[in-house]
Amino acid sequence: MEIPARDAAHMARAVELAGHGHGTTSPNPVVGCVVLDAAGQVAGEGFHAYAGGPHAEVAALAEAGERARGGTAYVTLEPCDHTGRTGPCSRALLEAGVARVVIAVSDPNPKAAGGAARLRSHGVEVIAGVLAGAAERANEEWLTYARLGRSHVTWKFAATLDGRSAAADGTSQWITSAESRADVHRMRAAADAIVAGIGTVLADDPHLTARSAPSAESTAPPAEGGGDRAGRGGRVPLRVVVDTEGRTPQSARVLDDRAPTLVAVAHDAGTELKADLLRLPRHAAGLDLHALLKELAAREVVSVFVEGGPTLAGAFVRQGLVDRVVAYVAPALLGSGRAALGAAGVGTIGEIHRLTFDEISPIGPDVRLIARPREPGREK
Ligand code: AOF
Ligand code: ZN
């Protein structure tokens, strides 16, 4: 299908608008919308800011007012056809008299889908699939969650140019620059949960909070307006410890009251730990991480950030559960010491995990690399 350049340009703007909601809409998607009047002039723009708040279409239609009549709406996700926290956008578009609706990605959420069909049945011209790749990328966490019924996984690590995350004596502070570490905090704060393995908890006793000084950081809640504010605005990420045998010390910082914490243990672990325990099936030497991500999704955790250590990261890679890798690479060499990634189920070169570099950005003196698996969603 030939896509008119004009449609692609307006959809690109809608994708950009969707990005404004990144990190605050969970458990809802990020969505952007541009409304043109009948003459093709931009009449309204909107994005979804937090769960319970107006959907992108409603926000853009409110700005457009009467000018939407006979116009075109560009939406990054198929308009919903349900009454959930808010009313159906399909109806809002019909009532506004929009003549044409251009959609990037169809809605995989069975409760909300059907907007495209509803609009068509009322004589609205609907075009789907415009700039779908860019819209998918902007919404990758939520689309993974909605399609696969599990949380989306970002694995982040910091390493030297020779791929090491600690020196031979275990010291690792700091391999990357202050700029890189600030960037990590920003990324981490957009996730619904931060996941670490028991090895990291025992070795570093981390807080696993989004910032080192949580008092100064609390994310501002969405401005004014009602809604249940179930989005990330004002909410701190859940902390998750993958601790097969339940060895987390009762005094560990991760169990303090700065944020809620879930400790995932084996179904048969004989632990005395007093914490919010999640019992899971075993898998190889550890836990069934797919079961973990399903349980987290059931708790409306759309996205998780896996940090530390290499053993846990190796288990996620081996189980085919890493959706995005974010690597901070410092121009430094160690030559010995811990590798960024532990055993990942690769015995011979034919079993290599191949990825694609999607973004390469300088951050201070370092480089941030974002890579994704070549065959996403292939769980093992
Ligand atoms: C959004 N924002 O702009 C659009 C959505 O939480 P609810 O009940 O208001 O509805 C959430 C569902 O609506 C969501 O899962 C998605 O399927 C659909 N579209 N959602 O949060 C939006 N357009
Ligand atoms: Zn809607």
mmCIF file of C-alpha atoms and ligand atoms in Angstrom:
data_model
loop_
_atom_site.group_PDB
_atom_site.id
_atom_site.type_symbol
_atom_site.label_atom_id
_atom_site.label_comp_id
_atom_site.label_asym_id
_atom_site.label_seq_id
_atom_site.Cartn_x
_atom_site.Cartn_y
_atom_site.Cartn_z
ATOM 1 C CA MET A 1 0.000 0.000 0.000
ATOM 2 C CA GLU A 2 1.298 3.406 -0.992
ATOM 3 C CA ILE A 3 1.104 5.728 2.010
ATOM 4 C CA PRO A 4 0.726 9.418 1.131
ATOM 5 C CA ALA A 5 3.647 11.429 2.565
ATOM 6 C CA ARG A 6 1.151 13.709 4.280
ATOM 7 C CA ASP A 7 -0.323 10.768 6.218
ATOM 8 C CA ALA A 8 3.120 9.563 7.252
ATOM 9 C CA ALA A 9 4.110 13.041 8.448
ATOM 10 C CA HIS A 10 0.999 13.477 10.601
ATOM 11 C CA MET A 11 1.388 9.981 12.015
ATOM 12 C CA ALA A 12 5.034 10.720 12.819
ATOM 13 C CA ARG A 13 3.806 13.667 14.862
ATOM 14 C CA ALA A 14 1.250 11.405 16.603
ATOM 15 C CA VAL A 15 4.054 8.962 17.474
ATOM 16 C CA GLU A 16 6.077 11.838 18.881
ATOM 17 C CA LEU A 17 3.083 12.914 20.978
ATOM 18 C CA ALA A 18 2.638 9.340 22.235
ATOM 19 C CA GLY A 19 6.205 9.495 23.540
ATOM 20 C CA HIS A 20 5.226 12.265 25.970
ATOM 21 C CA GLY A 21 3.352 9.653 27.977
ATOM 22 C CA HIS A 22 6.314 7.296 28.197
ATOM 23 C CA GLY A 23 6.885 6.209 31.784
ATOM 24 C CA THR A 24 3.594 7.512 33.202
ATOM 25 C CA THR A 25 0.774 5.617 31.453
ATOM 26 C CA SER A 26 1.268 2.146 32.913
ATOM 27 C CA PRO A 27 -0.663 -0.117 32.921
ATOM 28 C CA ASN A 28 -2.041 1.631 29.842
ATOM 29 C CA PRO A 29 -0.361 2.138 26.459
ATOM 30 C CA VAL A 30 1.271 5.309 25.214
ATOM 31 C CA VAL A 31 -0.959 6.780 22.509
ATOM 32 C CA GLY A 32 -0.774 9.960 20.451
ATOM 33 C CA CYS A 33 -3.366 11.592 18.207
ATOM 34 C CA VAL A 34 -3.476 14.433 15.665
ATOM 35 C CA VAL A 35 -6.787 15.771 14.339
ATOM 36 C CA LEU A 36 -7.001 17.722 11.072
ATOM 37 C CA ASP A 37 -9.935 19.854 9.989
ATOM 38 C CA ALA A 38 -11.733 19.232 6.682
ATOM 39 C CA ALA A 39 -9.231 21.491 4.915
ATOM 40 C CA GLY A 40 -6.277 19.443 6.178
ATOM 41 C CA GLN A 41 -5.055 21.926 8.789
ATOM 42 C CA VAL A 42 -4.001 20.656 12.229
ATOM 43 C CA ALA A 43 -6.896 21.375 14.588
ATOM 44 C CA GLY A 44 -5.956 19.393 17.693
ATOM 45 C CA GLU A 45 -3.254 17.243 19.253
ATOM 46 C CA GLY A 46 -3.323 14.955 22.237
ATOM 47 C CA PHE A 47 -1.663 12.098 24.051
ATOM 48 C CA HIS A 48 -2.548 9.705 26.825
ATOM 49 C CA ALA A 49 -0.833 10.854 30.021
ATOM 50 C CA TYR A 50 -1.934 8.422 32.740
ATOM 51 C CA ALA A 51 -4.365 5.549 33.309
ATOM 52 C CA GLY A 52 -7.796 6.923 34.069
ATOM 53 C CA GLY A 53 -7.041 10.135 32.192
ATOM 54 C CA PRO A 54 -8.484 11.019 28.784
ATOM 55 C CA HIS A 55 -7.438 8.850 25.885
ATOM 56 C CA ALA A 56 -5.311 10.535 23.218
ATOM 57 C CA GLU A 57 -8.234 10.842 20.796
ATOM 58 C CA VAL A 58 -10.429 12.552 23.378
ATOM 59 C CA ALA A 59 -7.653 15.001 24.257
ATOM 60 C CA ALA A 60 -7.060 15.866 20.580
ATOM 61 C CA LEU A 61 -10.797 16.150 19.837
ATOM 62 C CA ALA A 62 -11.258 18.492 22.794
ATOM 63 C CA GLU A 63 -8.639 20.788 21.336
ATOM 64 C CA ALA A 64 -10.117 20.578 17.828
ATOM 65 C CA GLY A 65 -13.717 21.223 18.900
ATOM 66 C CA GLU A 66 -16.070 21.845 15.954
ATOM 67 C CA ARG A 67 -13.128 21.925 13.558
ATOM 68 C CA ALA A 68 -12.931 18.100 13.721
ATOM 69 C CA ARG A 69 -16.138 17.794 11.666
ATOM 70 C CA GLY A 70 -15.320 16.288 8.271
ATOM 71 C CA GLY A 71 -11.672 16.017 9.277
ATOM 72 C CA THR A 72 -9.069 13.270 9.745
ATOM 73 C CA ALA A 73 -7.755 11.719 12.953
ATOM 74 C CA TYR A 74 -4.296 10.078 13.126
ATOM 75 C CA VAL A 75 -4.011 7.651 16.041
ATOM 76 C CA THR A 76 -1.007 5.507 16.943
ATOM 77 C CA LEU A 77 -3.228 2.746 18.389
ATOM 78 C CA GLU A 78 -6.632 1.621 17.124
ATOM 79 C CA PRO A 79 -9.311 3.678 18.894
ATOM 80 C CA CYS A 80 -10.952 1.758 21.714
ATOM 81 C CA ASP A 81 -14.542 0.597 21.464
ATOM 82 C CA HIS A 82 -15.145 -0.025 25.149
ATOM 83 C CA THR A 83 -16.116 1.741 28.306
ATOM 84 C CA GLY A 84 -13.325 1.158 30.767
ATOM 85 C CA ARG A 85 -11.936 3.884 32.967
ATOM 86 C CA THR A 86 -13.225 6.261 30.268
ATOM 87 C CA GLY A 87 -15.745 6.054 27.398
ATOM 88 C CA PRO A 88 -15.191 4.578 23.917
ATOM 89 C CA CYS A 89 -13.062 6.691 21.576
ATOM 90 C CA SER A 90 -14.872 5.200 18.563
ATOM 91 C CA ARG A 91 -18.010 6.994 19.766
ATOM 92 C CA ALA A 92 -16.140 10.216 20.522
ATOM 93 C CA LEU A 93 -14.766 10.228 16.957
ATOM 94 C CA LEU A 94 -18.210 9.543 15.484
ATOM 95 C CA GLU A 95 -19.850 12.245 17.577
ATOM 96 C CA ALA A 96 -17.195 14.733 16.530
ATOM 97 C CA GLY A 97 -18.013 13.955 12.896
ATOM 98 C CA VAL A 98 -14.519 12.832 11.871
ATOM 99 C CA ALA A 99 -14.644 11.522 8.287
ATOM 100 C CA ARG A 100 -11.366 9.624 8.114
ATOM 101 C CA VAL A 101 -9.311 7.772 10.725
ATOM 102 C CA VAL A 102 -5.708 6.703 10.126
ATOM 103 C CA ILE A 103 -4.354 4.060 12.530
ATOM 104 C CA ALA A 104 -0.796 2.822 13.023
ATOM 105 C CA VAL A 105 -1.228 -0.358 15.106
ATOM 106 C CA SER A 106 -4.366 -2.353 15.882
ATOM 107 C CA ASP A 107 -5.292 -2.869 19.524
ATOM 108 C CA PRO A 108 -4.374 -6.350 20.807
ATOM 109 C CA ASN A 109 -6.439 -5.807 23.963
ATOM 110 C CA PRO A 110 -9.616 -7.877 23.349
ATOM 111 C CA LYS A 111 -11.588 -5.802 25.866
ATOM 112 C CA ALA A 112 -10.972 -2.551 24.004
ATOM 113 C CA ALA A 113 -10.483 -3.559 20.338
ATOM 114 C CA GLY A 114 -13.094 -3.127 17.622
ATOM 115 C CA GLY A 115 -12.877 0.618 17.125
ATOM 116 C CA ALA A 116 -11.802 0.319 13.491
ATOM 117 C CA ALA A 117 -14.733 -1.957 12.608
ATOM 118 C CA ARG A 118 -17.202 0.255 14.487
ATOM 119 C CA LEU A 119 -16.011 3.364 12.651
ATOM 120 C CA ARG A 120 -16.166 1.626 9.264
ATOM 121 C CA SER A 121 -19.675 0.409 9.951
ATOM 122 C CA HIS A 122 -20.671 4.045 10.437
ATOM 123 C CA GLY A 123 -19.204 5.087 7.101
ATOM 124 C CA VAL A 124 -15.903 6.480 8.345
ATOM 125 C CA GLU A 125 -12.951 5.785 6.058
ATOM 126 C CA VAL A 126 -10.363 3.835 8.089
ATOM 127 C CA ILE A 127 -6.779 3.194 7.022
ATOM 128 C CA ALA A 128 -4.573 0.976 9.206
ATOM 129 C CA GLY A 129 -0.857 0.184 9.345
ATOM 130 C CA VAL A 130 0.505 3.672 8.659
ATOM 131 C CA LEU A 131 3.964 4.034 10.257
ATOM 132 C CA ALA A 132 3.289 0.853 12.202
ATOM 133 C CA GLY A 133 6.996 0.202 12.869
ATOM 134 C CA ALA A 134 7.617 3.520 14.594
ATOM 135 C CA ALA A 135 4.375 3.279 16.563
ATOM 136 C CA GLU A 136 5.245 -0.267 17.666
ATOM 137 C CA ARG A 137 8.626 0.923 18.876
ATOM 138 C CA ALA A 138 7.120 3.800 20.858
ATOM 139 C CA ASN A 139 4.735 1.406 22.577
ATOM 140 C CA GLU A 140 6.914 -1.708 22.739
ATOM 141 C CA GLU A 141 6.551 -2.345 26.457
ATOM 142 C CA TRP A 142 2.771 -2.236 26.468
ATOM 143 C CA LEU A 143 2.380 -4.159 23.189
ATOM 144 C CA THR A 144 4.584 -6.967 24.556
ATOM 145 C CA TYR A 145 2.512 -7.007 27.747
ATOM 146 C CA ALA A 146 -0.816 -6.951 25.885
ATOM 147 C CA ARG A 147 0.147 -9.515 23.233
ATOM 148 C CA LEU A 148 2.173 -11.980 25.288
ATOM 149 C CA GLY A 149 0.549 -11.540 28.690
ATOM 150 C CA ARG A 150 3.921 -10.996 30.342
ATOM 151 C CA SER A 151 6.005 -8.001 31.359
ATOM 152 C CA HIS A 152 8.414 -6.508 28.811
ATOM 153 C CA VAL A 153 12.063 -6.969 29.799
ATOM 154 C CA THR A 154 14.912 -4.485 29.455
ATOM 155 C CA TRP A 155 18.303 -5.779 30.531
ATOM 156 C CA LYS A 156 20.717 -3.002 31.340
ATOM 157 C CA PHE A 157 24.412 -3.294 32.043
ATOM 158 C CA ALA A 158 27.494 -1.121 32.270
ATOM 159 C CA ALA A 159 30.823 -2.448 31.084
ATOM 160 C CA THR A 160 34.273 -1.602 29.839
ATOM 161 C CA LEU A 161 35.166 -1.774 26.165
ATOM 162 C CA ASP A 162 36.313 -5.346 26.815
ATOM 163 C CA GLY A 163 32.903 -6.299 28.232
ATOM 164 C CA ARG A 164 33.719 -6.429 31.936
ATOM 165 C CA SER A 165 31.455 -5.175 34.706
ATOM 166 C CA ALA A 166 33.844 -5.479 37.666
ATOM 167 C CA ALA A 167 37.566 -5.727 38.325
ATOM 168 C CA ALA A 168 39.211 -8.961 39.471
ATOM 169 C CA ASP A 169 38.669 -8.017 43.165
ATOM 170 C CA GLY A 170 34.964 -7.360 42.547
ATOM 171 C CA THR A 171 35.148 -3.538 42.663
ATOM 172 C CA SER A 172 33.010 -1.830 40.066
ATOM 173 C CA GLN A 173 32.354 1.757 41.190
ATOM 174 C CA TRP A 174 32.453 3.383 38.790
ATOM 175 C CA ILE A 175 33.083 1.995 35.353
ATOM 176 C CA THR A 176 30.824 4.454 33.514
ATOM 177 C CA SER A 177 30.543 8.220 33.872
ATOM 178 C CA ALA A 178 28.171 10.262 36.021
ATOM 179 C CA GLU A 179 26.284 11.160 32.816
ATOM 180 C CA SER A 180 25.680 7.485 32.042
ATOM 181 C CA ARG A 181 24.565 6.802 35.587
ATOM 182 C CA ALA A 182 22.097 9.689 35.441
ATOM 183 C CA ASP A 183 20.755 8.288 32.180
ATOM 184 C CA VAL A 184 20.274 4.899 33.857
ATOM 185 C CA HIS A 185 18.222 6.532 36.616
ATOM 186 C CA ARG A 186 16.001 8.171 34.060
ATOM 187 C CA MET A 187 15.419 4.886 32.209
ATOM 188 C CA ARG A 188 14.920 2.954 35.389
ATOM 189 C CA ALA A 189 12.326 5.414 36.671
ATOM 190 C CA ALA A 190 10.182 4.717 33.588
ATOM 191 C CA ALA A 191 9.948 1.003 34.441
ATOM 192 C CA ASP A 192 7.232 -0.546 36.593
ATOM 193 C CA ALA A 193 9.632 -2.911 38.322
ATOM 194 C CA ILE A 194 13.364 -3.240 38.940
ATOM 195 C CA VAL A 195 14.624 -6.813 39.096
ATOM 196 C CA ALA A 196 17.855 -8.072 40.647
ATOM 197 C CA GLY A 197 19.233 -11.487 41.525
ATOM 198 C CA ILE A 198 20.168 -12.717 44.970
ATOM 199 C CA GLY A 199 23.870 -12.565 44.036
ATOM 200 C CA THR A 200 23.642 -8.798 43.599
ATOM 201 C CA VAL A 201 21.611 -8.367 46.787
ATOM 202 C CA LEU A 202 24.203 -10.314 48.794
ATOM 203 C CA ALA A 203 27.203 -8.627 47.167
ATOM 204 C CA ASP A 204 26.067 -4.981 46.924
ATOM 205 C CA ASP A 205 23.018 -4.651 49.201
ATOM 206 C CA PRO A 206 21.388 -2.227 46.728
ATOM 207 C CA HIS A 207 18.237 -0.204 47.437
ATOM 208 C CA LEU A 208 16.950 -0.845 43.906
ATOM 209 C CA THR A 209 15.045 2.410 43.987
ATOM 210 C CA ALA A 210 14.843 4.656 40.947
ATOM 211 C CA ARG A 211 17.147 7.253 42.510
ATOM 212 C CA SER A 212 19.634 7.066 45.314
ATOM 213 C CA ALA A 213 17.815 9.832 47.223
ATOM 214 C CA PRO A 214 14.126 9.019 46.877
ATOM 215 C CA SER A 215 12.965 11.962 49.006
ATOM 216 C CA ALA A 216 14.171 14.413 46.388
ATOM 217 C CA GLU A 217 12.884 12.518 43.399
ATOM 218 C CA SER A 218 9.232 11.737 43.833
ATOM 219 C CA THR A 219 7.756 11.881 40.360
ATOM 220 C CA ALA A 220 5.115 14.575 40.207
ATOM 221 C CA PRO A 221 1.621 13.113 39.881
ATOM 222 C CA PRO A 222 -0.331 14.064 36.777
ATOM 223 C CA ALA A 223 -1.273 17.743 36.948
ATOM 224 C CA GLU A 224 -4.885 18.389 37.728
ATOM 225 C CA GLY A 225 -7.965 16.442 36.710
ATOM 226 C CA GLY A 226 -9.620 13.379 38.151
ATOM 227 C CA GLY A 227 -8.865 9.807 37.297
ATOM 228 C CA ASP A 228 -7.688 7.015 39.510
ATOM 229 C CA ARG A 229 -4.042 7.942 38.993
ATOM 230 C CA ALA A 230 -3.112 4.326 38.726
ATOM 231 C CA GLY A 231 -0.352 5.322 36.294
ATOM 232 C CA ARG A 232 3.278 5.692 37.216
ATOM 233 C CA GLY A 233 2.815 9.323 38.218
ATOM 234 C CA GLY A 234 3.773 9.395 41.886
ATOM 235 C CA ARG A 235 4.320 5.651 42.037
ATOM 236 C CA VAL A 236 7.727 4.119 42.668
ATOM 237 C CA PRO A 237 8.806 1.023 40.750
ATOM 238 C CA LEU A 238 8.206 -2.326 42.424
ATOM 239 C CA ARG A 239 11.434 -4.041 43.530
ATOM 240 C CA VAL A 240 11.767 -7.722 42.654
ATOM 241 C CA VAL A 241 14.472 -10.036 43.950
ATOM 242 C CA VAL A 242 14.969 -13.352 42.154
ATOM 243 C CA ASP A 243 16.036 -15.485 45.084
ATOM 244 C CA THR A 244 15.428 -19.176 44.371
ATOM 245 C CA GLU A 245 16.170 -20.433 47.881
ATOM 246 C CA GLY A 246 14.999 -17.357 49.787
ATOM 247 C CA ARG A 247 18.422 -16.264 51.054
ATOM 248 C CA THR A 248 17.752 -12.497 51.151
ATOM 249 C CA PRO A 249 18.894 -11.247 54.568
ATOM 250 C CA GLN A 250 16.050 -9.860 56.636
ATOM 251 C CA SER A 251 18.126 -6.667 57.023
ATOM 252 C CA ALA A 252 18.703 -6.181 53.261
ATOM 253 C CA ARG A 253 18.105 -2.629 52.028
ATOM 254 C CA VAL A 254 15.834 -3.971 49.325
ATOM 255 C CA LEU A 255 13.355 -4.864 52.094
ATOM 256 C CA ASP A 256 13.228 -1.314 53.502
ATOM 257 C CA ASP A 257 10.078 0.776 53.209
ATOM 258 C CA ARG A 258 11.173 2.991 50.309
ATOM 259 C CA ALA A 259 9.190 0.937 47.817
ATOM 260 C CA PRO A 260 7.230 -2.321 47.766
ATOM 261 C CA THR A 261 9.312 -5.466 47.218
ATOM 262 C CA LEU A 262 8.477 -8.921 45.956
ATOM 263 C CA VAL A 263 10.879 -11.791 46.609
ATOM 264 C CA ALA A 264 10.514 -14.576 44.037
ATOM 265 C CA VAL A 265 11.461 -17.962 45.495
ATOM 266 C CA ALA A 266 11.100 -21.590 44.422
ATOM 267 C CA HIS A 267 7.752 -23.230 45.184
ATOM 268 C CA ASP A 268 9.554 -25.573 47.591
ATOM 269 C CA ALA A 269 12.122 -23.173 49.066
ATOM 270 C CA GLY A 270 12.438 -23.734 52.805
ATOM 271 C CA THR A 271 12.937 -20.090 53.667
ATOM 272 C CA GLU A 272 12.044 -18.257 56.876
ATOM 273 C CA LEU A 273 12.171 -14.872 55.153
ATOM 274 C CA LYS A 274 9.454 -12.447 56.206
ATOM 275 C CA ALA A 275 8.631 -10.599 53.012
ATOM 276 C CA ASP A 276 6.102 -10.586 50.200
ATOM 277 C CA LEU A 277 7.075 -13.967 48.717
ATOM 278 C CA LEU A 278 6.127 -15.117 45.229
ATOM 279 C CA ARG A 279 6.514 -18.886 44.878
ATOM 280 C CA LEU A 280 7.406 -20.056 41.358
ATOM 281 C CA PRO A 281 8.340 -23.284 39.549
ATOM 282 C CA ARG A 282 12.030 -24.056 39.192
ATOM 283 C CA HIS A 283 13.806 -23.883 35.813
ATOM 284 C CA ALA A 284 17.320 -25.256 35.249
ATOM 285 C CA ALA A 285 19.410 -23.984 38.185
ATOM 286 C CA GLY A 286 16.990 -21.171 39.043
ATOM 287 C CA LEU A 287 13.414 -20.046 38.656
ATOM 288 C CA ASP A 288 11.001 -20.190 35.758
ATOM 289 C CA LEU A 289 11.337 -16.563 34.681
ATOM 290 C CA HIS A 290 8.492 -16.803 32.224
ATOM 291 C CA ALA A 291 6.223 -17.675 35.158
ATOM 292 C CA LEU A 292 7.667 -14.678 37.019
ATOM 293 C CA LEU A 293 6.858 -12.314 34.144
ATOM 294 C CA LYS A 294 3.320 -13.736 33.875
ATOM 295 C CA GLU A 295 2.774 -13.168 37.590
ATOM 296 C CA LEU A 296 4.125 -9.646 37.308
ATOM 297 C CA ALA A 297 1.845 -8.941 34.352
ATOM 298 C CA ALA A 298 -1.092 -10.147 36.427
ATOM 299 C CA ARG A 299 -0.083 -7.401 38.889
ATOM 300 C CA GLU A 300 -0.147 -4.868 36.014
ATOM 301 C CA VAL A 301 3.634 -4.656 35.768
ATOM 302 C CA VAL A 302 3.995 -3.728 32.093
ATOM 303 C CA SER A 303 7.778 -3.277 32.024
ATOM 304 C CA VAL A 304 10.708 -4.522 34.068
ATOM 305 C CA PHE A 305 14.281 -3.349 34.199
ATOM 306 C CA VAL A 306 16.719 -6.186 34.922
ATOM 307 C CA GLU A 307 19.896 -5.021 36.583
ATOM 308 C CA GLY A 308 22.430 -7.254 38.147
ATOM 309 C CA GLY A 309 23.870 -9.485 38.090
ATOM 310 C CA PRO A 310 25.347 -11.480 35.257
ATOM 311 C CA THR A 311 23.881 -14.765 36.486
ATOM 312 C CA LEU A 312 20.322 -13.478 36.458
ATOM 313 C CA ALA A 313 20.842 -11.707 33.125
ATOM 314 C CA GLY A 314 22.198 -14.970 31.686
ATOM 315 C CA ALA A 315 19.071 -16.791 32.856
ATOM 316 C CA PHE A 316 16.805 -14.208 31.197
ATOM 317 C CA VAL A 317 18.775 -14.454 27.945
ATOM 318 C CA ARG A 318 18.792 -18.254 28.057
ATOM 319 C CA GLN A 319 15.023 -18.350 28.560
ATOM 320 C CA GLY A 320 14.551 -16.017 25.553
ATOM 321 C CA LEU A 321 13.019 -13.318 27.713
ATOM 322 C CA VAL A 322 15.129 -10.241 27.012
ATOM 323 C CA ASP A 323 13.241 -7.826 24.756
ATOM 324 C CA ARG A 324 15.736 -4.970 24.821
ATOM 325 C CA VAL A 325 19.365 -4.655 25.874
ATOM 326 C CA VAL A 326 20.685 -1.295 27.032
ATOM 327 C CA ALA A 327 24.475 -1.289 27.356
ATOM 328 C CA TYR A 328 26.572 1.563 28.696
ATOM 329 C CA VAL A 329 30.093 1.027 27.449
ATOM 330 C CA ALA A 330 32.981 3.011 28.914
ATOM 331 C CA PRO A 331 36.200 3.651 26.970
ATOM 332 C CA ALA A 332 38.217 1.681 29.525
ATOM 333 C CA LEU A 333 39.839 -1.725 29.767
ATOM 334 C CA LEU A 334 40.007 -4.198 32.664
ATOM 335 C CA GLY A 335 41.333 -7.368 31.053
ATOM 336 C CA SER A 336 40.157 -9.542 33.924
ATOM 337 C CA GLY A 337 37.155 -9.541 36.238
ATOM 338 C CA ARG A 338 33.499 -10.351 35.921
ATOM 339 C CA ALA A 339 31.895 -10.419 32.466
ATOM 340 C CA ALA A 340 28.705 -8.435 31.966
ATOM 341 C CA LEU A 341 26.757 -11.594 31.133
ATOM 342 C CA GLY A 342 26.925 -14.982 32.834
ATOM 343 C CA ALA A 343 26.151 -18.358 31.295
ATOM 344 C CA ALA A 344 23.360 -17.874 28.772
ATOM 345 C CA GLY A 345 22.914 -21.387 27.424
ATOM 346 C CA VAL A 346 25.447 -21.066 24.628
ATOM 347 C CA GLY A 347 27.801 -24.037 24.247
ATOM 348 C CA THR A 348 28.891 -23.517 20.674
ATOM 349 C CA ILE A 349 28.911 -20.683 18.152
ATOM 350 C CA GLY A 350 25.788 -21.944 16.408
ATOM 351 C CA GLU A 351 23.821 -21.173 19.585
ATOM 352 C CA ILE A 352 24.895 -17.518 19.718
ATOM 353 C CA HIS A 353 22.174 -14.996 20.623
ATOM 354 C CA ARG A 354 22.150 -12.538 17.736
ATOM 355 C CA LEU A 355 20.779 -9.042 18.202
ATOM 356 C CA THR A 356 20.371 -5.905 16.126
ATOM 357 C CA PHE A 357 21.773 -2.535 17.185
ATOM 358 C CA ASP A 358 18.888 -0.079 17.025
ATOM 359 C CA GLU A 359 20.442 2.986 18.669
ATOM 360 C CA ILE A 360 23.989 4.107 19.267
ATOM 361 C CA SER A 361 24.293 7.292 21.337
ATOM 362 C CA PRO A 362 27.237 9.028 22.947
ATOM 363 C CA ILE A 363 26.541 9.721 26.651
ATOM 364 C CA GLY A 364 29.290 11.875 28.152
ATOM 365 C CA PRO A 365 32.521 9.980 27.440
ATOM 366 C CA ASP A 366 30.629 6.667 27.112
ATOM 367 C CA VAL A 367 28.444 5.066 24.462
ATOM 368 C CA ARG A 368 24.928 3.773 25.020
ATOM 369 C CA LEU A 369 23.923 0.900 22.789
ATOM 370 C CA ILE A 370 20.360 -0.315 22.460
ATOM 371 C CA ALA A 371 19.928 -3.732 20.889
ATOM 372 C CA ARG A 372 17.017 -6.079 20.413
ATOM 373 C CA PRO A 373 16.792 -9.770 19.527
ATOM 374 C CA ARG A 374 16.491 -10.494 15.836
ATOM 375 C CA GLU A 375 13.543 -12.746 16.472
ATOM 376 C CA PRO A 376 11.616 -11.073 19.254
ATOM 377 C CA GLY A 377 9.280 -13.014 21.471
ATOM 378 C CA ARG A 378 11.005 -16.380 20.895
ATOM 379 C CA GLU A 379 10.832 -17.819 24.357
ATOM 380 C CA LYS A 380 12.690 -20.970 25.261
HETATM 381 C C1 AOF B 1 -5.349 4.362 26.698
HETATM 382 N N1 AOF B 1 -5.124 5.556 26.107
HETATM 383 O O1 AOF B 1 -5.245 6.939 24.424
HETATM 384 C C2 AOF B 1 -6.071 4.760 24.147
HETATM 385 C C3 AOF B 1 -6.284 3.491 24.759
HETATM 386 O O2 AOF B 1 -7.903 2.278 31.011
HETATM 387 P P1 AOF B 1 -9.049 2.435 30.074
HETATM 388 O O3 AOF B 1 -10.246 1.663 30.522
HETATM 389 O O4 AOF B 1 -9.358 3.879 29.865
HETATM 390 O O5 AOF B 1 -8.689 1.838 28.656
HETATM 391 C C4 AOF B 1 -7.468 1.292 28.385
HETATM 392 C C5 AOF B 1 -7.478 0.593 27.040
HETATM 393 O O6 AOF B 1 -7.978 1.398 25.984
HETATM 394 C C6 AOF B 1 -6.073 0.248 26.619
HETATM 395 O O7 AOF B 1 -5.670 -0.972 27.175
HETATM 396 C C7 AOF B 1 -6.152 0.198 25.098
HETATM 397 O O8 AOF B 1 -6.551 -1.102 24.708
HETATM 398 C C8 AOF B 1 -7.267 1.168 24.756
HETATM 399 N N2 AOF B 1 -6.816 2.443 24.099
HETATM 400 N N3 AOF B 1 -5.903 3.365 26.025
HETATM 401 O O9 AOF B 1 -5.007 4.177 27.846
HETATM 402 C C9 AOF B 1 -5.460 5.817 24.875
HETATM 403 N N4 AOF B 1 -6.433 5.014 22.875
HETATM 404 ZN ZN ZN B 2 -10.044 5.122 23.907
#
